[in-house]
């Protein structure tokens, strides 16, 4: 939104729409997904924040999406709100309600980077996102350390450690936009030498590979966590290593999460509202889950009563 709001005279329509799409992805897949419990509990601040986020976005993109934004404005603002402008095109240009906290934005960007790398590690290990894991080690994302609890919750891991003392493997690659124009076709030979480890590190940031000396700005150095038996994914200098081993406790919790997913999918099929409450009876095969996770399952699917069916 901030990027789009800097002025349409400096942005093409397609750039505005791309920025808007990126914002909606953040709003849906991060804020709403992270705040579902607050919505279930009718948290007014959560709903108000969502409303402000959507309505402000409508005002910004209305010049390039006039009809869609007008339709949404009539439902979200003009109808329910007294003294609101009748049209989004009469609403004026929004202003930021407070100074932008750049430090917080940088921290959350690092958190998102860790989460995405952790999800890729899960995919490589063929472990579903709903299956809890015991341990994860993160390297190269110091800004995210203050939000370890949020990362643990999103990645479904019990323990998270930000460790700079883990065993790492260093790699050196050419910075193609810088070194490419100077080296021309030889950049491929230099890249191959660097990838195979056939190079000399001069100790001052320069390296010699394939007979060429590359300056500090012509090489990209990265470090990757190396842990035997773990699965590691990388995003630039950020490494996320997960322990793929599962014990009985983790497997049982994973079954509970799969059940919750299935029940919430059934809620959608039954066309229930987000906050509708239900009564729930489960087959006998799930009795062991209720012994441990009864209250959690009931809260997650908004069940006012939960038991095992007789037949």
mmCIF file of C-alpha atoms in Angstrom:
data_model
loop_
_atom_site.group_PDB
_atom_site.id
_atom_site.type_symbol
_atom_site.label_atom_id
_atom_site.label_comp_id
_atom_site.label_asym_id
_atom_site.label_seq_id
_atom_site.Cartn_x
_atom_site.Cartn_y
_atom_site.Cartn_z
ATOM 1 C CA UNK A 1 0.000 0.000 0.000
ATOM 2 C CA UNK A 2 2.788 2.406 0.913
ATOM 3 C CA UNK A 3 4.483 1.801 -2.435
ATOM 4 C CA UNK A 4 1.271 2.393 -4.347
ATOM 5 C CA UNK A 5 0.468 5.520 -2.344
ATOM 6 C CA UNK A 6 3.692 7.280 -3.330
ATOM 7 C CA UNK A 7 1.999 8.480 -6.453
ATOM 8 C CA UNK A 8 0.371 6.977 -9.499
ATOM 9 C CA UNK A 9 2.296 9.414 -11.668
ATOM 10 C CA UNK A 10 5.427 7.317 -10.929
ATOM 11 C CA UNK A 11 3.798 3.916 -11.248
ATOM 12 C CA UNK A 12 2.254 2.064 -14.136
ATOM 13 C CA UNK A 13 -1.128 0.459 -13.563
ATOM 14 C CA UNK A 14 0.325 -3.038 -13.666
ATOM 15 C CA UNK A 15 2.835 -2.104 -10.951
ATOM 16 C CA UNK A 16 0.032 -0.815 -8.725
ATOM 17 C CA UNK A 17 -1.962 -4.017 -9.190
ATOM 18 C CA UNK A 18 1.094 -6.161 -8.434
ATOM 19 C CA UNK A 19 1.735 -4.165 -5.241
ATOM 20 C CA UNK A 20 -1.933 -4.477 -4.291
ATOM 21 C CA UNK A 21 -1.870 -8.226 -4.908
ATOM 22 C CA UNK A 22 1.222 -8.565 -2.745
ATOM 23 C CA UNK A 23 -0.496 -6.605 0.022
ATOM 24 C CA UNK A 24 -3.611 -8.804 -0.142
ATOM 25 C CA UNK A 25 -1.393 -11.875 0.108
ATOM 26 C CA UNK A 26 0.175 -10.454 3.277
ATOM 27 C CA UNK A 27 -3.236 -9.553 4.685
ATOM 28 C CA UNK A 28 -4.797 -12.937 3.938
ATOM 29 C CA UNK A 29 -1.948 -15.405 4.418
ATOM 30 C CA UNK A 30 -0.309 -13.651 7.338
ATOM 31 C CA UNK A 31 -2.603 -11.326 9.304
ATOM 32 C CA UNK A 32 -5.912 -13.189 8.886
ATOM 33 C CA UNK A 33 -4.331 -16.625 9.208
ATOM 34 C CA UNK A 34 -2.442 -15.549 12.337
ATOM 35 C CA UNK A 35 -5.541 -13.892 13.860
ATOM 36 C CA UNK A 36 -8.188 -16.576 13.335
ATOM 37 C CA UNK A 37 -8.499 -17.289 17.047
ATOM 38 C CA UNK A 38 -9.113 -13.591 17.695
ATOM 39 C CA UNK A 39 -11.887 -13.573 15.109
ATOM 40 C CA UNK A 40 -13.457 -16.667 16.691
ATOM 41 C CA UNK A 41 -13.446 -14.825 20.032
ATOM 42 C CA UNK A 42 -15.112 -11.731 18.492
ATOM 43 C CA UNK A 43 -12.059 -9.577 19.229
ATOM 44 C CA UNK A 44 -13.201 -6.100 18.146
ATOM 45 C CA UNK A 45 -9.636 -4.836 17.648
ATOM 46 C CA UNK A 46 -8.895 -7.696 15.242
ATOM 47 C CA UNK A 47 -11.996 -6.988 13.161
ATOM 48 C CA UNK A 48 -11.384 -3.238 13.205
ATOM 49 C CA UNK A 49 -7.782 -3.686 12.074
ATOM 50 C CA UNK A 50 -8.909 -5.909 9.207
ATOM 51 C CA UNK A 51 -11.609 -3.418 8.215
ATOM 52 C CA UNK A 52 -9.177 -0.494 8.197
ATOM 53 C CA UNK A 53 -6.651 -2.520 6.185
ATOM 54 C CA UNK A 54 -9.213 -3.416 3.514
ATOM 55 C CA UNK A 55 -10.922 -0.010 3.328
ATOM 56 C CA UNK A 56 -7.648 1.906 3.137
ATOM 57 C CA UNK A 57 -6.489 -0.371 0.325
ATOM 58 C CA UNK A 58 -9.744 0.267 -1.566
ATOM 59 C CA UNK A 59 -9.116 4.027 -1.484
ATOM 60 C CA UNK A 60 -5.608 3.579 -2.852
ATOM 61 C CA UNK A 61 -6.422 1.267 -5.768
ATOM 62 C CA UNK A 62 -9.762 2.841 -6.694
ATOM 63 C CA UNK A 63 -8.278 4.820 -9.638
ATOM 64 C CA UNK A 64 -7.254 1.581 -11.381
ATOM 65 C CA UNK A 65 -10.055 -0.710 -10.100
ATOM 66 C CA UNK A 66 -12.979 1.738 -10.054
ATOM 67 C CA UNK A 67 -15.920 -0.666 -10.256
ATOM 68 C CA UNK A 68 -14.715 -3.393 -7.884
ATOM 69 C CA UNK A 69 -13.632 -0.889 -5.238
ATOM 70 C CA UNK A 70 -16.940 0.988 -5.555
ATOM 71 C CA UNK A 71 -18.884 -2.234 -5.001
ATOM 72 C CA UNK A 72 -16.833 -3.166 -1.938
ATOM 73 C CA UNK A 73 -16.999 0.394 -0.580
ATOM 74 C CA UNK A 74 -20.802 0.395 -0.756
ATOM 75 C CA UNK A 75 -20.919 -2.810 1.332
ATOM 76 C CA UNK A 76 -18.149 -2.069 3.809
ATOM 77 C CA UNK A 77 -18.401 1.697 4.284
ATOM 78 C CA UNK A 78 -21.208 3.634 2.600
ATOM 79 C CA UNK A 79 -23.932 1.273 3.854
ATOM 80 C CA UNK A 80 -22.910 0.562 7.457
ATOM 81 C CA UNK A 81 -21.150 3.833 8.352
ATOM 82 C CA UNK A 82 -23.069 7.053 8.978
ATOM 83 C CA UNK A 83 -21.751 10.214 7.316
ATOM 84 C CA UNK A 84 -19.343 8.178 5.157
ATOM 85 C CA UNK A 85 -18.711 9.336 1.585
ATOM 86 C CA UNK A 86 -21.236 7.737 -0.740
ATOM 87 C CA UNK A 87 -18.495 6.734 -3.195
ATOM 88 C CA UNK A 88 -14.923 5.583 -2.725
ATOM 89 C CA UNK A 89 -13.989 8.168 -5.355
ATOM 90 C CA UNK A 90 -15.190 10.905 -2.984
ATOM 91 C CA UNK A 91 -13.306 9.534 -0.013
ATOM 92 C CA UNK A 92 -10.015 11.312 -0.637
ATOM 93 C CA UNK A 93 -6.469 10.019 -0.430
ATOM 94 C CA UNK A 94 -5.581 8.184 2.813
ATOM 95 C CA UNK A 95 -2.790 9.244 5.114
ATOM 96 C CA UNK A 96 -0.722 7.006 7.361
ATOM 97 C CA UNK A 97 -2.230 7.195 10.884
ATOM 98 C CA UNK A 98 1.222 6.952 12.488
ATOM 99 C CA UNK A 99 4.907 7.002 11.503
ATOM 100 C CA UNK A 100 5.971 3.775 9.820
ATOM 101 C CA UNK A 101 8.059 1.573 12.131
ATOM 102 C CA UNK A 102 10.863 0.535 9.784
ATOM 103 C CA UNK A 103 12.559 -1.580 12.460
ATOM 104 C CA UNK A 104 9.409 -3.628 12.991
ATOM 105 C CA UNK A 105 8.926 -4.035 9.240
ATOM 106 C CA UNK A 106 12.495 -5.318 8.900
ATOM 107 C CA UNK A 107 11.967 -7.747 11.778
ATOM 108 C CA UNK A 108 8.770 -9.119 10.247
ATOM 109 C CA UNK A 109 10.446 -9.449 6.844
ATOM 110 C CA UNK A 110 13.104 -11.594 8.526
ATOM 111 C CA UNK A 111 10.379 -13.640 10.255
ATOM 112 C CA UNK A 112 8.648 -14.262 6.927
ATOM 113 C CA UNK A 113 11.986 -15.271 5.390
ATOM 114 C CA UNK A 114 12.578 -17.825 8.162
ATOM 115 C CA UNK A 115 9.035 -19.184 7.849
ATOM 116 C CA UNK A 116 9.270 -19.605 4.076
ATOM 117 C CA UNK A 117 12.641 -21.374 4.371
ATOM 118 C CA UNK A 118 11.225 -23.604 7.122
ATOM 119 C CA UNK A 119 8.264 -24.548 4.943
ATOM 120 C CA UNK A 120 10.601 -25.430 2.077
ATOM 121 C CA UNK A 121 12.598 -27.650 4.453
ATOM 122 C CA UNK A 122 9.370 -29.415 5.405
ATOM 123 C CA UNK A 123 8.525 -29.959 1.751
ATOM 124 C CA UNK A 124 11.963 -31.407 1.068
ATOM 125 C CA UNK A 125 11.493 -33.759 4.038
ATOM 126 C CA UNK A 126 7.971 -34.620 2.792
ATOM 127 C CA UNK A 127 6.459 -33.605 6.136
ATOM 128 C CA UNK A 128 3.064 -31.890 6.122
ATOM 129 C CA UNK A 129 2.801 -28.400 7.569
ATOM 130 C CA UNK A 130 0.268 -29.653 10.117
ATOM 131 C CA UNK A 131 2.659 -32.261 11.531
ATOM 132 C CA UNK A 132 4.403 -30.793 14.608
ATOM 133 C CA UNK A 133 8.179 -31.143 14.843
ATOM 134 C CA UNK A 134 10.488 -31.131 17.813
ATOM 135 C CA UNK A 135 13.396 -28.855 16.869
ATOM 136 C CA UNK A 136 14.484 -26.217 14.382
ATOM 137 C CA UNK A 137 17.756 -24.297 14.116
ATOM 138 C CA UNK A 138 17.953 -20.900 12.391
ATOM 139 C CA UNK A 139 21.101 -19.143 11.276
ATOM 140 C CA UNK A 140 21.536 -15.734 9.662
ATOM 141 C CA UNK A 141 18.250 -14.143 10.794
ATOM 142 C CA UNK A 142 19.099 -12.252 13.980
ATOM 143 C CA UNK A 143 16.296 -9.735 13.394
ATOM 144 C CA UNK A 144 13.734 -12.539 13.669
ATOM 145 C CA UNK A 145 14.954 -13.781 17.060
ATOM 146 C CA UNK A 146 12.611 -11.467 18.978
ATOM 147 C CA UNK A 147 9.668 -13.252 17.349
ATOM 148 C CA UNK A 148 10.734 -16.827 18.068
ATOM 149 C CA UNK A 149 7.343 -17.688 19.599
ATOM 150 C CA UNK A 150 5.486 -16.635 16.436
ATOM 151 C CA UNK A 151 7.883 -18.602 14.226
ATOM 152 C CA UNK A 152 7.499 -21.696 16.402
ATOM 153 C CA UNK A 153 3.729 -21.454 16.170
ATOM 154 C CA UNK A 154 3.620 -20.962 12.397
ATOM 155 C CA UNK A 155 6.168 -23.703 11.671
ATOM 156 C CA UNK A 156 4.680 -25.967 14.366
ATOM 157 C CA UNK A 157 7.942 -26.681 16.155
ATOM 158 C CA UNK A 158 8.424 -27.157 19.896
ATOM 159 C CA UNK A 159 11.930 -25.729 20.165
ATOM 160 C CA UNK A 160 13.626 -23.056 18.078
ATOM 161 C CA UNK A 161 17.245 -22.032 18.405
ATOM 162 C CA UNK A 162 18.952 -19.091 16.726
ATOM 163 C CA UNK A 163 22.470 -20.460 16.600
ATOM 164 C CA UNK A 164 25.494 -18.795 15.104
ATOM 165 C CA UNK A 165 27.776 -21.537 16.460
ATOM 166 C CA UNK A 166 26.402 -24.362 14.316
ATOM 167 C CA UNK A 167 28.524 -26.161 11.747
ATOM 168 C CA UNK A 168 28.284 -24.278 8.464
ATOM 169 C CA UNK A 169 29.370 -24.774 4.895
ATOM 170 C CA UNK A 170 30.525 -21.664 3.051
ATOM 171 C CA UNK A 171 29.875 -21.091 -0.640
ATOM 172 C CA UNK A 172 31.166 -18.458 -3.039
ATOM 173 C CA UNK A 173 29.363 -17.459 -6.223
ATOM 174 C CA UNK A 174 29.987 -14.698 -8.733
ATOM 175 C CA UNK A 175 27.772 -11.646 -8.498
ATOM 176 C CA UNK A 176 26.573 -11.932 -12.083
ATOM 177 C CA UNK A 177 25.233 -8.367 -12.580
ATOM 178 C CA UNK A 178 28.636 -6.981 -11.485
ATOM 179 C CA UNK A 179 31.156 -9.544 -12.725
ATOM 180 C CA UNK A 180 29.247 -10.659 -15.824
ATOM 181 C CA UNK A 181 29.733 -7.526 -17.949
ATOM 182 C CA UNK A 182 33.492 -7.501 -17.233
ATOM 183 C CA UNK A 183 34.166 -11.212 -17.734
ATOM 184 C CA UNK A 184 31.757 -11.851 -20.584
ATOM 185 C CA UNK A 185 31.501 -15.523 -21.640
ATOM 186 C CA UNK A 186 34.215 -16.508 -19.159
ATOM 187 C CA UNK A 187 31.802 -15.910 -16.289
ATOM 188 C CA UNK A 188 30.522 -19.493 -16.758
ATOM 189 C CA UNK A 189 34.020 -20.934 -16.293
ATOM 190 C CA UNK A 190 34.566 -18.762 -13.217
ATOM 191 C CA UNK A 191 31.213 -19.808 -11.752
ATOM 192 C CA UNK A 192 32.034 -23.489 -12.281
ATOM 193 C CA UNK A 193 35.410 -23.090 -10.565
ATOM 194 C CA UNK A 194 33.831 -21.361 -7.585
ATOM 195 C CA UNK A 195 31.113 -24.021 -7.323
ATOM 196 C CA UNK A 196 33.692 -26.825 -7.286
ATOM 197 C CA UNK A 197 35.854 -25.074 -4.699
ATOM 198 C CA UNK A 198 38.708 -24.590 -7.165
ATOM 199 C CA UNK A 199 39.618 -21.044 -6.172
ATOM 200 C CA UNK A 200 42.053 -19.088 -3.981
ATOM 201 C CA UNK A 201 40.765 -16.774 -1.279
ATOM 202 C CA UNK A 202 43.164 -13.814 -0.994
ATOM 203 C CA UNK A 203 41.830 -12.883 2.443
ATOM 204 C CA UNK A 204 40.875 -9.312 1.612
ATOM 205 C CA UNK A 205 37.544 -10.089 0.000
ATOM 206 C CA UNK A 206 39.067 -10.997 -3.358
ATOM 207 C CA UNK A 207 39.210 -14.478 -4.848
ATOM 208 C CA UNK A 208 41.068 -15.944 -7.831
ATOM 209 C CA UNK A 209 39.177 -18.482 -9.961
ATOM 210 C CA UNK A 210 39.840 -19.734 -13.502
ATOM 211 C CA UNK A 211 42.717 -17.279 -13.793
ATOM 212 C CA UNK A 212 40.541 -14.265 -12.976
ATOM 213 C CA UNK A 213 40.710 -12.101 -9.867
ATOM 214 C CA UNK A 214 37.296 -11.080 -8.599
ATOM 215 C CA UNK A 215 36.881 -8.115 -6.289
ATOM 216 C CA UNK A 216 34.754 -8.123 -3.112
ATOM 217 C CA UNK A 217 31.779 -6.705 -5.001
ATOM 218 C CA UNK A 218 32.048 -9.407 -7.671
ATOM 219 C CA UNK A 219 31.525 -12.382 -5.340
ATOM 220 C CA UNK A 220 28.582 -13.416 -3.199
ATOM 221 C CA UNK A 221 29.416 -15.367 -0.040
ATOM 222 C CA UNK A 222 26.795 -17.457 1.759
ATOM 223 C CA UNK A 223 26.828 -19.876 4.693
ATOM 224 C CA UNK A 224 24.611 -22.931 5.058
ATOM 225 C CA UNK A 225 23.901 -24.900 8.205
ATOM 226 C CA UNK A 226 25.156 -28.483 8.141
ATOM 227 C CA UNK A 227 23.515 -30.897 10.617
ATOM 228 C CA UNK A 228 23.651 -34.628 10.010
ATOM 229 C CA UNK A 229 20.206 -36.185 9.657
ATOM 230 C CA UNK A 230 18.455 -32.816 9.529
ATOM 231 C CA UNK A 231 16.809 -31.202 6.498
ATOM 232 C CA UNK A 232 18.021 -27.716 5.631
ATOM 233 C CA UNK A 233 16.594 -25.007 3.380
ATOM 234 C CA UNK A 234 18.216 -21.675 2.570
ATOM 235 C CA UNK A 235 17.141 -18.212 1.539
ATOM 236 C CA UNK A 236 20.207 -16.085 0.878
ATOM 237 C CA UNK A 237 22.229 -16.080 4.075
ATOM 238 C CA UNK A 238 19.308 -17.448 6.099
ATOM 239 C CA UNK A 239 19.410 -21.191 6.853
ATOM 240 C CA UNK A 240 16.625 -23.144 8.543
ATOM 241 C CA UNK A 241 17.311 -26.726 9.640
ATOM 242 C CA UNK A 242 14.530 -29.005 10.874
ATOM 243 C CA UNK A 243 14.808 -32.273 12.787
ATOM 244 C CA UNK A 244 12.501 -34.618 10.822
ATOM 245 C CA UNK A 245 12.323 -37.359 13.468
ATOM 246 C CA UNK A 246 8.865 -37.979 14.953
ATOM 247 C CA UNK A 247 7.924 -39.524 18.302
ATOM 248 C CA UNK A 248 4.520 -40.791 19.491
ATOM 249 C CA UNK A 249 3.608 -37.474 21.098
ATOM 250 C CA UNK A 250 4.257 -35.532 17.891
ATOM 251 C CA UNK A 251 2.367 -38.077 15.778
ATOM 252 C CA UNK A 252 -0.678 -37.888 18.086
ATOM 253 C CA UNK A 253 -0.681 -34.089 17.921
ATOM 254 C CA UNK A 254 -0.385 -34.286 14.145
ATOM 255 C CA UNK A 255 -3.478 -36.504 14.018
ATOM 256 C CA UNK A 256 -5.356 -33.954 16.103
ATOM 257 C CA UNK A 257 -4.408 -31.179 13.697
ATOM 258 C CA UNK A 258 -5.488 -33.267 10.701
ATOM 259 C CA UNK A 259 -8.832 -33.887 12.404
ATOM 260 C CA UNK A 260 -9.261 -30.156 13.053
ATOM 261 C CA UNK A 261 -8.526 -29.433 9.388
ATOM 262 C CA UNK A 262 -11.093 -32.009 8.259
ATOM 263 C CA UNK A 263 -13.747 -30.680 10.621
ATOM 264 C CA UNK A 264 -13.198 -27.075 9.544
ATOM 265 C CA UNK A 265 -13.438 -28.191 5.920
ATOM 266 C CA UNK A 266 -16.768 -29.842 6.781
ATOM 267 C CA UNK A 267 -17.895 -26.573 8.365
ATOM 268 C CA UNK A 268 -17.281 -24.865 5.012
ATOM 269 C CA UNK A 269 -19.190 -27.587 3.148
ATOM 270 C CA UNK A 270 -22.102 -27.114 5.555
ATOM 271 C CA UNK A 271 -21.975 -23.371 4.742
ATOM 272 C CA UNK A 272 -21.517 -22.406 8.382
ATOM 273 C CA UNK A 273 -20.541 -18.868 9.296
ATOM 274 C CA UNK A 274 -17.055 -18.263 10.649
ATOM 275 C CA UNK A 275 -18.379 -17.838 14.200
ATOM 276 C CA UNK A 276 -21.186 -20.470 14.217
ATOM 277 C CA UNK A 277 -20.982 -22.935 17.117
ATOM 278 C CA UNK A 278 -21.574 -26.681 16.660
ATOM 279 C CA UNK A 279 -22.126 -29.888 18.622
ATOM 280 C CA UNK A 280 -19.782 -32.686 17.615
ATOM 281 C CA UNK A 281 -19.680 -36.474 17.846
ATOM 282 C CA UNK A 282 -16.613 -38.398 16.658
ATOM 283 C CA UNK A 283 -16.023 -42.055 15.756
ATOM 284 C CA UNK A 284 -14.509 -44.375 18.346
ATOM 285 C CA UNK A 285 -11.148 -44.347 16.532
ATOM 286 C CA UNK A 286 -10.580 -40.785 17.766
ATOM 287 C CA UNK A 287 -11.083 -41.508 21.465
ATOM 288 C CA UNK A 288 -7.342 -41.390 22.164
ATOM 289 C CA UNK A 289 -7.239 -37.856 20.737
ATOM 290 C CA UNK A 290 -9.975 -36.684 23.101
ATOM 291 C CA UNK A 291 -8.085 -38.105 26.071
ATOM 292 C CA UNK A 292 -5.346 -35.550 25.403
ATOM 293 C CA UNK A 293 -6.721 -32.801 23.150
ATOM 294 C CA UNK A 294 -10.458 -32.574 23.876
ATOM 295 C CA UNK A 295 -10.518 -28.881 24.874
ATOM 296 C CA UNK A 296 -8.127 -27.867 22.093
ATOM 297 C CA UNK A 297 -10.145 -29.618 19.363
ATOM 298 C CA UNK A 298 -13.421 -28.197 20.678
ATOM 299 C CA UNK A 299 -12.015 -24.663 20.713
ATOM 300 C CA UNK A 300 -10.498 -24.986 17.236
ATOM 301 C CA UNK A 301 -13.764 -26.066 15.579
ATOM 302 C CA UNK A 302 -16.063 -24.003 17.843
ATOM 303 C CA UNK A 303 -17.764 -27.063 19.357
ATOM 304 C CA UNK A 304 -19.914 -26.427 22.443
ATOM 305 C CA UNK A 305 -19.963 -30.160 23.162
ATOM 306 C CA UNK A 306 -17.659 -32.940 22.048
ATOM 307 C CA UNK A 307 -17.968 -36.696 22.529
ATOM 308 C CA UNK A 308 -17.647 -40.144 20.980
ATOM 309 C CA UNK A 309 -20.589 -41.556 19.009
ATOM 310 C CA UNK A 310 -22.208 -44.769 20.254
ATOM 311 C CA UNK A 311 -22.158 -46.500 16.847
#
